[in-house]
Short mmCIF file of C-alpha atoms in Angstrom, two decimals:
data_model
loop_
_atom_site.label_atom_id
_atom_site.label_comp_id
_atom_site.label_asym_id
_atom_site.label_seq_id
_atom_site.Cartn_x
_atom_site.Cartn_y
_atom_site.Cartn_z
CA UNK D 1 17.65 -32.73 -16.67
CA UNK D 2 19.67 -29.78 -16.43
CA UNK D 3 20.31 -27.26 -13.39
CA UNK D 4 21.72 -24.15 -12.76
CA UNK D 5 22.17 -22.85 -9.38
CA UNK D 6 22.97 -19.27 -8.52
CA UNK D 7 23.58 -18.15 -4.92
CA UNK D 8 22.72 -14.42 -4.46
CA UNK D 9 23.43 -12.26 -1.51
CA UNK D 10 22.94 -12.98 2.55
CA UNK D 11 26.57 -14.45 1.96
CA UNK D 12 24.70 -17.66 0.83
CA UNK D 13 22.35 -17.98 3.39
CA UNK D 14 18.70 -17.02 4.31
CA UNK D 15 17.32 -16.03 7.96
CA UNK D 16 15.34 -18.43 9.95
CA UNK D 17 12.08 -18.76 9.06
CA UNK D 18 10.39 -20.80 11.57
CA UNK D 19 9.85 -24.72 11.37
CA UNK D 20 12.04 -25.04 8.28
CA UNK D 21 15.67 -23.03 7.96
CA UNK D 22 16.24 -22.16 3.89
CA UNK D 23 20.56 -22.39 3.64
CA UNK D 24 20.85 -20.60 0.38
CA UNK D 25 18.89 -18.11 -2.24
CA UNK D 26 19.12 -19.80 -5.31
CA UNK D 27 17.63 -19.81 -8.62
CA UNK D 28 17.10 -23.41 -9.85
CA UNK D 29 16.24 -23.48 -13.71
CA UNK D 30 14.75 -26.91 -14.90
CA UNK D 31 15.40 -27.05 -18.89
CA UNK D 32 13.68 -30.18 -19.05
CA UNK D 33 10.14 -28.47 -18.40
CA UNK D 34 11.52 -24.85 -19.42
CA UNK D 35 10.96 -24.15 -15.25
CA UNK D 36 12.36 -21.85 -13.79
CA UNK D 37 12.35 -21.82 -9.71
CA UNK D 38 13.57 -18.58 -7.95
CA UNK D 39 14.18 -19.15 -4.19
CA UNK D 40 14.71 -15.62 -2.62
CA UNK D 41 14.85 -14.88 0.65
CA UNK D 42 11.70 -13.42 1.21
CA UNK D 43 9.16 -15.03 -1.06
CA UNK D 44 9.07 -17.82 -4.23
CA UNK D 45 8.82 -17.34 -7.63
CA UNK D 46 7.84 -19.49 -10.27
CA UNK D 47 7.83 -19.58 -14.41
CA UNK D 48 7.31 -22.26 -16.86
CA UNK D 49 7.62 -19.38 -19.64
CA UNK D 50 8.73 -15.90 -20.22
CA UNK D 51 4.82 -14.69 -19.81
CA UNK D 52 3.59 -16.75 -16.94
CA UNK D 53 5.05 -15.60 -13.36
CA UNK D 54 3.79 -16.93 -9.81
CA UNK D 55 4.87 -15.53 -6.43
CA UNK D 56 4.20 -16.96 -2.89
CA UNK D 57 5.19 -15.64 0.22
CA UNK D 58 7.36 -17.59 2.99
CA UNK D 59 4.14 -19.45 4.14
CA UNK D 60 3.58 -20.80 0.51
CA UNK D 61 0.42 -18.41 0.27
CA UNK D 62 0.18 -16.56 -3.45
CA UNK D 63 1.15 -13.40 -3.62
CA UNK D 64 0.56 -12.65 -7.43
CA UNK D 65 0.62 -14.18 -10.49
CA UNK D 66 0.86 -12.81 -14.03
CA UNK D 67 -0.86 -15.83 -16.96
CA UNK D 68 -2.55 -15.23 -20.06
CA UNK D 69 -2.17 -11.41 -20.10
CA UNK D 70 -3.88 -11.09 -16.79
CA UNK D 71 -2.40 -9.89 -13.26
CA UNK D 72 -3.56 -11.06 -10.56
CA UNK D 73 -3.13 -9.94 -7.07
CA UNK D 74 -4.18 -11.86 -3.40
CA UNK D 75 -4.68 -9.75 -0.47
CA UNK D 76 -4.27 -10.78 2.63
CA UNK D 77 -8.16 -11.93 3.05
CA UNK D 78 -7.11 -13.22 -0.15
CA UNK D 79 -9.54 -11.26 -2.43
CA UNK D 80 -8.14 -11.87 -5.97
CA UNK D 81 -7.89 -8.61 -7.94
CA UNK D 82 -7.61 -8.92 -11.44
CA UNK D 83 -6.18 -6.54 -13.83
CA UNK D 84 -6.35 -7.37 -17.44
CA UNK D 85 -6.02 -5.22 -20.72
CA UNK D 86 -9.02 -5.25 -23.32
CA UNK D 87 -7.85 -3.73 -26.53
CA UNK D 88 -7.08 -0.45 -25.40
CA UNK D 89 -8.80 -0.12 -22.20
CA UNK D 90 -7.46 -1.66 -18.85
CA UNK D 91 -9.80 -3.47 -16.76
CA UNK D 92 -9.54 -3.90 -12.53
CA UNK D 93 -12.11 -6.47 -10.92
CA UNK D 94 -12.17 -8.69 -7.97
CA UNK D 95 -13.10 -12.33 -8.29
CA UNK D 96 -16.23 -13.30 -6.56
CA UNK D 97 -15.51 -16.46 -3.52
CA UNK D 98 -16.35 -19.34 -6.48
CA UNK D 99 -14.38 -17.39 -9.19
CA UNK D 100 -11.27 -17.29 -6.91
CA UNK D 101 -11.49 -20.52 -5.67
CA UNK D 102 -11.54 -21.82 -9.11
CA UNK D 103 -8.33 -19.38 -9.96
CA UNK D 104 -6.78 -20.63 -6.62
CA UNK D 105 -7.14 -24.04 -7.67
CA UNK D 106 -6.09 -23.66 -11.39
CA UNK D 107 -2.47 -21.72 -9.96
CA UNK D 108 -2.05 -24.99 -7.92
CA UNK D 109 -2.45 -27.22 -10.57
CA UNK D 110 0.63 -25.70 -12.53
CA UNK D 111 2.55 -25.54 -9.50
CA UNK D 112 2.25 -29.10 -9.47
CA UNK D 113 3.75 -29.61 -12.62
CA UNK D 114 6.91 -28.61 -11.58
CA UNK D 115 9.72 -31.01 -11.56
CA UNK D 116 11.36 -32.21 -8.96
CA UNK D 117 14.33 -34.82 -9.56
CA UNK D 118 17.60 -33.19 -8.27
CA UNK D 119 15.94 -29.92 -6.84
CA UNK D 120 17.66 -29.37 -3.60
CA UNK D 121 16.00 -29.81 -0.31
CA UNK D 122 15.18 -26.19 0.39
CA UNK D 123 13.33 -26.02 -3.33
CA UNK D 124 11.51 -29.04 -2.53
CA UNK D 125 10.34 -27.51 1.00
CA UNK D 126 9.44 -24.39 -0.84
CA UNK D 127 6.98 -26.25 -3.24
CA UNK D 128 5.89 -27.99 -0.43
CA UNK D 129 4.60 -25.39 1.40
CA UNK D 130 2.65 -24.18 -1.63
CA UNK D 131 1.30 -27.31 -2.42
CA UNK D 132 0.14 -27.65 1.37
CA UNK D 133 -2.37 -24.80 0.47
CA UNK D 134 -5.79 -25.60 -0.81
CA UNK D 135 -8.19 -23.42 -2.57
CA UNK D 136 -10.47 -23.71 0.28
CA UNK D 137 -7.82 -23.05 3.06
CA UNK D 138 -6.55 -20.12 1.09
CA UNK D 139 -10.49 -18.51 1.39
CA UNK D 140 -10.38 -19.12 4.85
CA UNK D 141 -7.25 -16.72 5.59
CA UNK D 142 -10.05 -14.29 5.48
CA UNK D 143 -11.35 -15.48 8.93
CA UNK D 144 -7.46 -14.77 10.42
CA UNK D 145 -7.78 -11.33 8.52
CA UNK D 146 -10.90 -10.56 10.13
CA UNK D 147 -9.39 -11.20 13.50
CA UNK D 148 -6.55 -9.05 12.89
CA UNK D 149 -7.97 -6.18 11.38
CA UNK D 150 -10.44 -3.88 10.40
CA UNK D 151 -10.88 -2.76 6.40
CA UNK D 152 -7.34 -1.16 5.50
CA UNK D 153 -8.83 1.44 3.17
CA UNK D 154 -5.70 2.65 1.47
CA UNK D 155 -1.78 2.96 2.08
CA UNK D 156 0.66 5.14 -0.45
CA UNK D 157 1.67 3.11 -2.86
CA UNK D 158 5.99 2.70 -1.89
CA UNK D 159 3.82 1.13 1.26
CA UNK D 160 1.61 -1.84 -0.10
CA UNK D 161 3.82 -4.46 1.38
CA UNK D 162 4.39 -2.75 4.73
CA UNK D 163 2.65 -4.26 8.16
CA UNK D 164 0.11 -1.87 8.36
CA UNK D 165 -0.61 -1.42 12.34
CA UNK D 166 -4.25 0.11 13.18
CA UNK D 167 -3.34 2.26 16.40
CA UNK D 168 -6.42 3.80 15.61
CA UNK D 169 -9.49 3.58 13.73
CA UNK D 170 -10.74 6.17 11.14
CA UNK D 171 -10.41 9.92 10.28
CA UNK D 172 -10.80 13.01 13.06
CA UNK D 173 -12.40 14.80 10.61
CA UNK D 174 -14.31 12.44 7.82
CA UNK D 175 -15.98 14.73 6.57
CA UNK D 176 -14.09 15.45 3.22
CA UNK D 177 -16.87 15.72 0.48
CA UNK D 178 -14.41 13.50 -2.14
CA UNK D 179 -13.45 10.45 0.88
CA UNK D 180 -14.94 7.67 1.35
CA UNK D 181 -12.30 5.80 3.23
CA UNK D 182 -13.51 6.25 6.47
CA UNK D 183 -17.18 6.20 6.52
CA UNK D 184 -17.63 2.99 8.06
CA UNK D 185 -16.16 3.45 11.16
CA UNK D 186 -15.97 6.64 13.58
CA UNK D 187 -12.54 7.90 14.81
CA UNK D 188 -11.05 6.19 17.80
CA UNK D 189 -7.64 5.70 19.36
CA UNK D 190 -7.03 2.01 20.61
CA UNK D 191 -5.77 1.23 23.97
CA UNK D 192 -2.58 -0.17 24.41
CA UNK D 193 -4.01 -3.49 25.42
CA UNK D 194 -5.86 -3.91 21.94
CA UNK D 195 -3.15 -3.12 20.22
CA UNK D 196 -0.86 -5.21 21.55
CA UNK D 197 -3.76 -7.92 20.85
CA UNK D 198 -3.85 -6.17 17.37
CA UNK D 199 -0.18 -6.92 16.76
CA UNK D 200 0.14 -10.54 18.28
CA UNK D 201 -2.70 -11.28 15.92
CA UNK D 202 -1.11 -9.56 12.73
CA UNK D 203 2.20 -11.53 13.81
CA UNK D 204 0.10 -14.97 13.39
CA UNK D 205 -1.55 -13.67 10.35
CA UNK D 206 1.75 -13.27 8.41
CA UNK D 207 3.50 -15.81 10.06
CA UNK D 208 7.24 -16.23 7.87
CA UNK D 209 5.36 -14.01 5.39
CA UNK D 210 5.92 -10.38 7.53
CA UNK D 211 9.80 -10.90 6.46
CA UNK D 212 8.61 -10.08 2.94
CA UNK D 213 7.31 -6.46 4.72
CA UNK D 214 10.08 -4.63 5.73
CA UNK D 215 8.12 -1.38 6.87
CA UNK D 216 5.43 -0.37 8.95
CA UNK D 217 3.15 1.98 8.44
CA UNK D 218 0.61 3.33 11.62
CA UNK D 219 -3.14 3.52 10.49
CA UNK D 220 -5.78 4.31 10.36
CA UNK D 221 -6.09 8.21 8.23
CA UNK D 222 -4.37 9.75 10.85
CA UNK D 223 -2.60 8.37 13.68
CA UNK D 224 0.06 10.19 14.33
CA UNK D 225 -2.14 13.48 15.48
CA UNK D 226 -2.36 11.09 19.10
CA UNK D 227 -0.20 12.86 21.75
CA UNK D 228 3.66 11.21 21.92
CA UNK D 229 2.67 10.09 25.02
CA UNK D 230 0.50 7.30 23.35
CA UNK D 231 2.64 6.68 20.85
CA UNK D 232 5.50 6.09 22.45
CA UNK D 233 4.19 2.85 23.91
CA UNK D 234 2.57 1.97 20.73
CA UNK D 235 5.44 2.55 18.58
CA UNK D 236 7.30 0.13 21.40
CA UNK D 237 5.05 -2.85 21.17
CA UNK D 238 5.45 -2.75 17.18
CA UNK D 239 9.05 -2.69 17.17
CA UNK D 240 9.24 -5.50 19.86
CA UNK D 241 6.73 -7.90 17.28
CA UNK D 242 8.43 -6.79 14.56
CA UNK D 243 11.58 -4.97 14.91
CA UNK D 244 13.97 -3.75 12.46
CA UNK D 245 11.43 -1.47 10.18
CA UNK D 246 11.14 2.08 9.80
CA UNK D 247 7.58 3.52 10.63
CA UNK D 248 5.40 5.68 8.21
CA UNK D 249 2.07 7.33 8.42
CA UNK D 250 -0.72 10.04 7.51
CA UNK D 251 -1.34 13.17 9.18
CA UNK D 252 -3.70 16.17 8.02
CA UNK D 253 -2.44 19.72 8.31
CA UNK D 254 -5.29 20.85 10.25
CA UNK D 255 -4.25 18.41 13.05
CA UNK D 256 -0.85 17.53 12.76
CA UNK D 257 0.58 21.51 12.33
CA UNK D 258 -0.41 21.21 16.39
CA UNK D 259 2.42 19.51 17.32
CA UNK D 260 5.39 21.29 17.96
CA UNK D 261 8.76 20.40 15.98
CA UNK D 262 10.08 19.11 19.58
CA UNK D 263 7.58 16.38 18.77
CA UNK D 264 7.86 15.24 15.21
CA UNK D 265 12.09 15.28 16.00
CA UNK D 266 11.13 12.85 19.01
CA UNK D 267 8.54 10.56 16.22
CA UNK D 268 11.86 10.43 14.09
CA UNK D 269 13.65 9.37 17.17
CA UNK D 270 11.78 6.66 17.46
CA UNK D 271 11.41 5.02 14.29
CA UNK D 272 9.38 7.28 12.03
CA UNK D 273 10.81 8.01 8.76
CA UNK D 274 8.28 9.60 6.06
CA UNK D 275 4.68 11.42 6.74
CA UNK D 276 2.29 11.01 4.36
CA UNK D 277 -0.01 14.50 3.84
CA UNK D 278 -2.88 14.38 1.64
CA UNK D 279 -2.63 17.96 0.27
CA UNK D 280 -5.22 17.87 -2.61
CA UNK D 281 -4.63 21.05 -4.14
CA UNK D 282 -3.27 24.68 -3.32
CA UNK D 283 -6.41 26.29 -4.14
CA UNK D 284 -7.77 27.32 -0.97
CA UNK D 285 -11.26 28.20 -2.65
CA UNK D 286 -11.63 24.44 -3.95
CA UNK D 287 -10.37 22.96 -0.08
CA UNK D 288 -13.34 24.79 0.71
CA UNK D 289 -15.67 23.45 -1.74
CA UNK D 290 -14.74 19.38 -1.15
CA UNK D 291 -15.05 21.24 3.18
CA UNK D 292 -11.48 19.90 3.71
CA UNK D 293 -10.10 22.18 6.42
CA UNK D 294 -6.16 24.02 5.83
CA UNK D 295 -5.37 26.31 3.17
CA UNK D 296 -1.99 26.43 1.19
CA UNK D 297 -0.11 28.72 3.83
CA UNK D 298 -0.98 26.13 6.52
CA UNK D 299 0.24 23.06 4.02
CA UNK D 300 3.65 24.75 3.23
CA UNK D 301 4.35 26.30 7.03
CA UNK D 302 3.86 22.32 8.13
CA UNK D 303 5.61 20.48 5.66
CA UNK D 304 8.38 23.31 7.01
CA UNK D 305 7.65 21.61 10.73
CA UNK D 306 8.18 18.17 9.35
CA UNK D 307 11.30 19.13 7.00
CA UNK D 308 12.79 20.73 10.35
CA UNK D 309 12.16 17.95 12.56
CA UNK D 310 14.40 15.73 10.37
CA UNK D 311 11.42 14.00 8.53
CA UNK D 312 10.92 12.85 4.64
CA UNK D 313 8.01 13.92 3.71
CA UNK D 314 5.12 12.83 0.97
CA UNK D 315 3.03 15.25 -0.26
CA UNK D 316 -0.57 13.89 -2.61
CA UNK D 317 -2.06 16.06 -5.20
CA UNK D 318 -5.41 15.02 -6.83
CA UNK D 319 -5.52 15.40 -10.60
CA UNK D 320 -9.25 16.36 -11.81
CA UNK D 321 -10.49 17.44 -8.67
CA UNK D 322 -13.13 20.26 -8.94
CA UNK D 323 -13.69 19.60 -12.46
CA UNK D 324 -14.13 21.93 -15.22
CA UNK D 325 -14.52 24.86 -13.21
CA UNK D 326 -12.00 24.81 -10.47
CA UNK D 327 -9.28 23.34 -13.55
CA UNK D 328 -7.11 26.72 -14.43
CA UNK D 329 -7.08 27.73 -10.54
CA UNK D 330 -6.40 24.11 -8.85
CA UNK D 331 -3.51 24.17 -11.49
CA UNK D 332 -1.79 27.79 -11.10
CA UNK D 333 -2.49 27.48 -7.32
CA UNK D 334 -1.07 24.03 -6.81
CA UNK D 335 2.00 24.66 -8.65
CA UNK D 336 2.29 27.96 -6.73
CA UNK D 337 2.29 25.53 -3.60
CA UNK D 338 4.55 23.17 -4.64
CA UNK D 339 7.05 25.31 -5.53
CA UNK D 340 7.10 26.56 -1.66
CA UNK D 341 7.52 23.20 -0.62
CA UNK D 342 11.13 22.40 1.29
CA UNK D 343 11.32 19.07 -0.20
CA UNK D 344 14.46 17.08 -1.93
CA UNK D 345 16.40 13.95 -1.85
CA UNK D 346 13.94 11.33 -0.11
CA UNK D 347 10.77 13.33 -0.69
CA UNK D 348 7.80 12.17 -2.66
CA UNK D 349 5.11 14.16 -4.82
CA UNK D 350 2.13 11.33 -5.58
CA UNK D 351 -0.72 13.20 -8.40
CA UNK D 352 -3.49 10.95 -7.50
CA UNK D 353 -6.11 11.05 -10.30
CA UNK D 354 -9.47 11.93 -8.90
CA UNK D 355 -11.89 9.50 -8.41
CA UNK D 356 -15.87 10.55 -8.22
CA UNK D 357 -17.76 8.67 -5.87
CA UNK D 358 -20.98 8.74 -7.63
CA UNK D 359 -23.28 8.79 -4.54
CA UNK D 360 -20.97 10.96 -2.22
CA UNK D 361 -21.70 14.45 -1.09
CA UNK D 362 -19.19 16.29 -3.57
CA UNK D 363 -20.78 14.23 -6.72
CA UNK D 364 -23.93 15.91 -5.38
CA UNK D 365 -23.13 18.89 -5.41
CA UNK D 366 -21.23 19.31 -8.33
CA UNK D 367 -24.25 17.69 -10.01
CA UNK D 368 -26.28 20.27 -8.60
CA UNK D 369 -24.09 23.42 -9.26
CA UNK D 370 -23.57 21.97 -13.11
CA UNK D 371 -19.81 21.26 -12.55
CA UNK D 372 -19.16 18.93 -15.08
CA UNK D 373 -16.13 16.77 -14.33
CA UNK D 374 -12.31 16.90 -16.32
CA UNK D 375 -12.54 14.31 -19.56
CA UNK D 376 -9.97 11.94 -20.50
CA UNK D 377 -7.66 14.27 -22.41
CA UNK D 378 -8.69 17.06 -19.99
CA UNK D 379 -7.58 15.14 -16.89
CA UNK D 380 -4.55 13.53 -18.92
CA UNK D 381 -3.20 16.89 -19.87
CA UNK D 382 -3.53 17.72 -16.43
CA UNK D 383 -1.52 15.65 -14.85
CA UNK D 384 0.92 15.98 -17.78
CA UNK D 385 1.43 20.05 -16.50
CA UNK D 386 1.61 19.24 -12.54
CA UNK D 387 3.89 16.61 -13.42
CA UNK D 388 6.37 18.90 -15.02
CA UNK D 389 5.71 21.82 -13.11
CA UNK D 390 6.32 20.49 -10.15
CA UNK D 391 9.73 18.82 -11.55
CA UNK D 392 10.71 21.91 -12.25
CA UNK D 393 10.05 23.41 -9.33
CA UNK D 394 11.33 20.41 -6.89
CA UNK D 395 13.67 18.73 -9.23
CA UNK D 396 15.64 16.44 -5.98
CA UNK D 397 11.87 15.03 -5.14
CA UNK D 398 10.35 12.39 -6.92
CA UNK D 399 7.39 12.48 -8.45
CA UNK D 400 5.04 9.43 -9.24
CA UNK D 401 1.17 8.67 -9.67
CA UNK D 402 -0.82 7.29 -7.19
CA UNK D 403 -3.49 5.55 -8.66
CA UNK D 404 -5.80 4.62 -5.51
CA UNK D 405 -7.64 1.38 -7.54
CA UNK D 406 -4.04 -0.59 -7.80
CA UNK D 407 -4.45 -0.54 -4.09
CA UNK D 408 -4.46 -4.16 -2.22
CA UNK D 409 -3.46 -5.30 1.14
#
């Protein structure tokens, strides 16, 4: 059997990762079985073949794996979402408990078939941990998830892997016709007590795994709106679990355009890099429609605030929202807005295409006022002129989708 070892970066070495200390990244390739094992320094890959990829984390706990055509993904109260192509269409479902304990057990399986005569100690540890995993300890994560956390409802998508930290639970407003993120729960601010209970229990929860998550990101819809006198504690006990990693968040303009710039430059101060605003639109008349408070002059004068203070800043447009009739306005308007937008290098524009909650309050009403909503092409084309528009208008930002069903945590 045949071997080829490449040492990447960390000058040869990995950190410490608890009980077991990995010496060097490698990638091992086993010719004999057509293997090939990638050890990096913050998770495991494995592939017998050019379309079959598995991933673990530093705890030997899946992460994703791509077989037959189908992508799977494990949150961390390992739900399995599946995404698979049909002919044309895409399909996104989440295994029930039996379905993903049989998936669980089947990715085991072919990690067992890996070969192991001459891997190196650190490869052999690697599979170890994996193998150490059993469909039925892999459900049970979800207990340790339930201790840590309440439902994460959603994160930007350059944020999936960060530690999400739930200073506080909910929206301030919630009552968005179009969101459903936040129904659940009423808004709250934790105490500092809880959250350092929060955070000790995340730690445990990702164990070696939180050195694949090299951000952190303050929950729930819109944390930072709590006076810097509670965050400055709070943003002190994250860094001491897990310091190192920038800090990100929401805010709404309705809430956050109360601080003064004095505060967001002291946020940046401590740690916070990019705010996350969930603009919608820059037709004021539609805002009003979905009852989302702020108006475009409010949205640009704030993302001003933020650009001030030092701040990257992310900025989410809906494609489709109001429909038919809102279409030609929502468009003009929200280009209008973008354009007044002080963003560049290190700012983000997500289009986020709009998706109808079929028993919320705005699918009501649009049923009852005959709004009928944006079609395939309609919404395609869409998104299509926003996405140049607002190139044009912005060209140093970047500008990406945000599709809100690839989310998993």
């Amino acid at each position: 059997m045949r071997q080829h070892h490449q040492v990447h970066g960390n000058g040869g070495r990995l950190p410490s990762t608890g009980a077991r200390r990995y010496r060097a990244a490698m990638v091992v390739t086993l010719h004999s079985g057509d293997w090939i094992v990638s050890a990096k320094a913050r998770s495991t890959s494995l592939s017998p073949d050019r379309d079959t990829v598995f991933a673990f984390d530093l705890e030997g706990r899946p992460i994703s794996w791509y077989d037959a055509g189908r992508i799977h993904k494990r949150s961390l109260a390992s739900d399995v979402h599946v995404r698979a192509r049909e002919g044309a269409k895409r399909r996104r479902f989440v295994l029930d408990p039996a379905a993903a304990r049989a998936a669980f057990g089947a990715l085991l399986e072919r990690v067992a078939e890996v070969p192991r005569a001459g891997l190196s100690p650190e490869v052999r540890g690697r599979l170890a941990d994996i193998l150490a995993w059993t469909p039925e300890r892999l459900l049970a994560e979800r207990a340790r998830f339930d201790a840590a956390y309440r439902p994460v409802s959603i994160l930007p998508p350059d944020q999936y892997l960060a530690i999400v930290v739930q200073a506080t639970f909910g929206c301030t407003w919630n009552r968005c016709t179009f969101c459903n993120f936040y129904q659940d729960r009423p808004f709250r601010a934790r105490p500092l007590g809880e959250i350092e209970r929060h955070l000790a229990r995340v730690a445990t929860l990702l164990g070696r795994a939180a050195s694949l998550r090299r951000r952190l990101f303050l929950a729930d819809g819109n944390a930072l709106i709590l006076a810097n006198a509670r965050l400055r504690p709070v943003i002190s006990a994250t860094k001491r679990i897990f310091p190192g990693r920038p800090l990100y968040g929401f805010v709404d303009v309705f809430t956050g355009e109360r601080k003064p710039v004095e505060d967001w430059v002291e946020l940046r101060e401590l740690g916070l890099e990019r705010v996350y605003l969930g603009l919608e639109t820059g037709h004021d008349p539609l805002l009003a429609w979905m009852n989302k408070p702020g108006s475009a002059n409010a949205a640009a004068e704030f993302v001003g605030t933020l650009k001030a203070a030092g701040l990257r800043v992310s900025v989410i447009f809906m494609v489709g929202a109001g429909g038919e009739r809102f279409a030609g306005a929502h468009v003009r308007d929200t280009l209008a807005l973008a354009a007044r937008l002080p963003l560049g290098a290190g700012d983000l524009v997500y289009l986020s295409p709009f998706r109808e909650h079929p028993d919320s309050p705005y699918a009501r009403r649009a049923r009852d006022e005959g709004i009928a909503p944006l079609d395939g092409e309609g919404a395609a084309s869409q998104h299509r002129v926003l996405r140049d528009g607002i190139r044009s208008a912005l060209p140093a930002a970047q500008v990406a989708a945000y599709d809100i069903r690839e989310f998993v945590y």
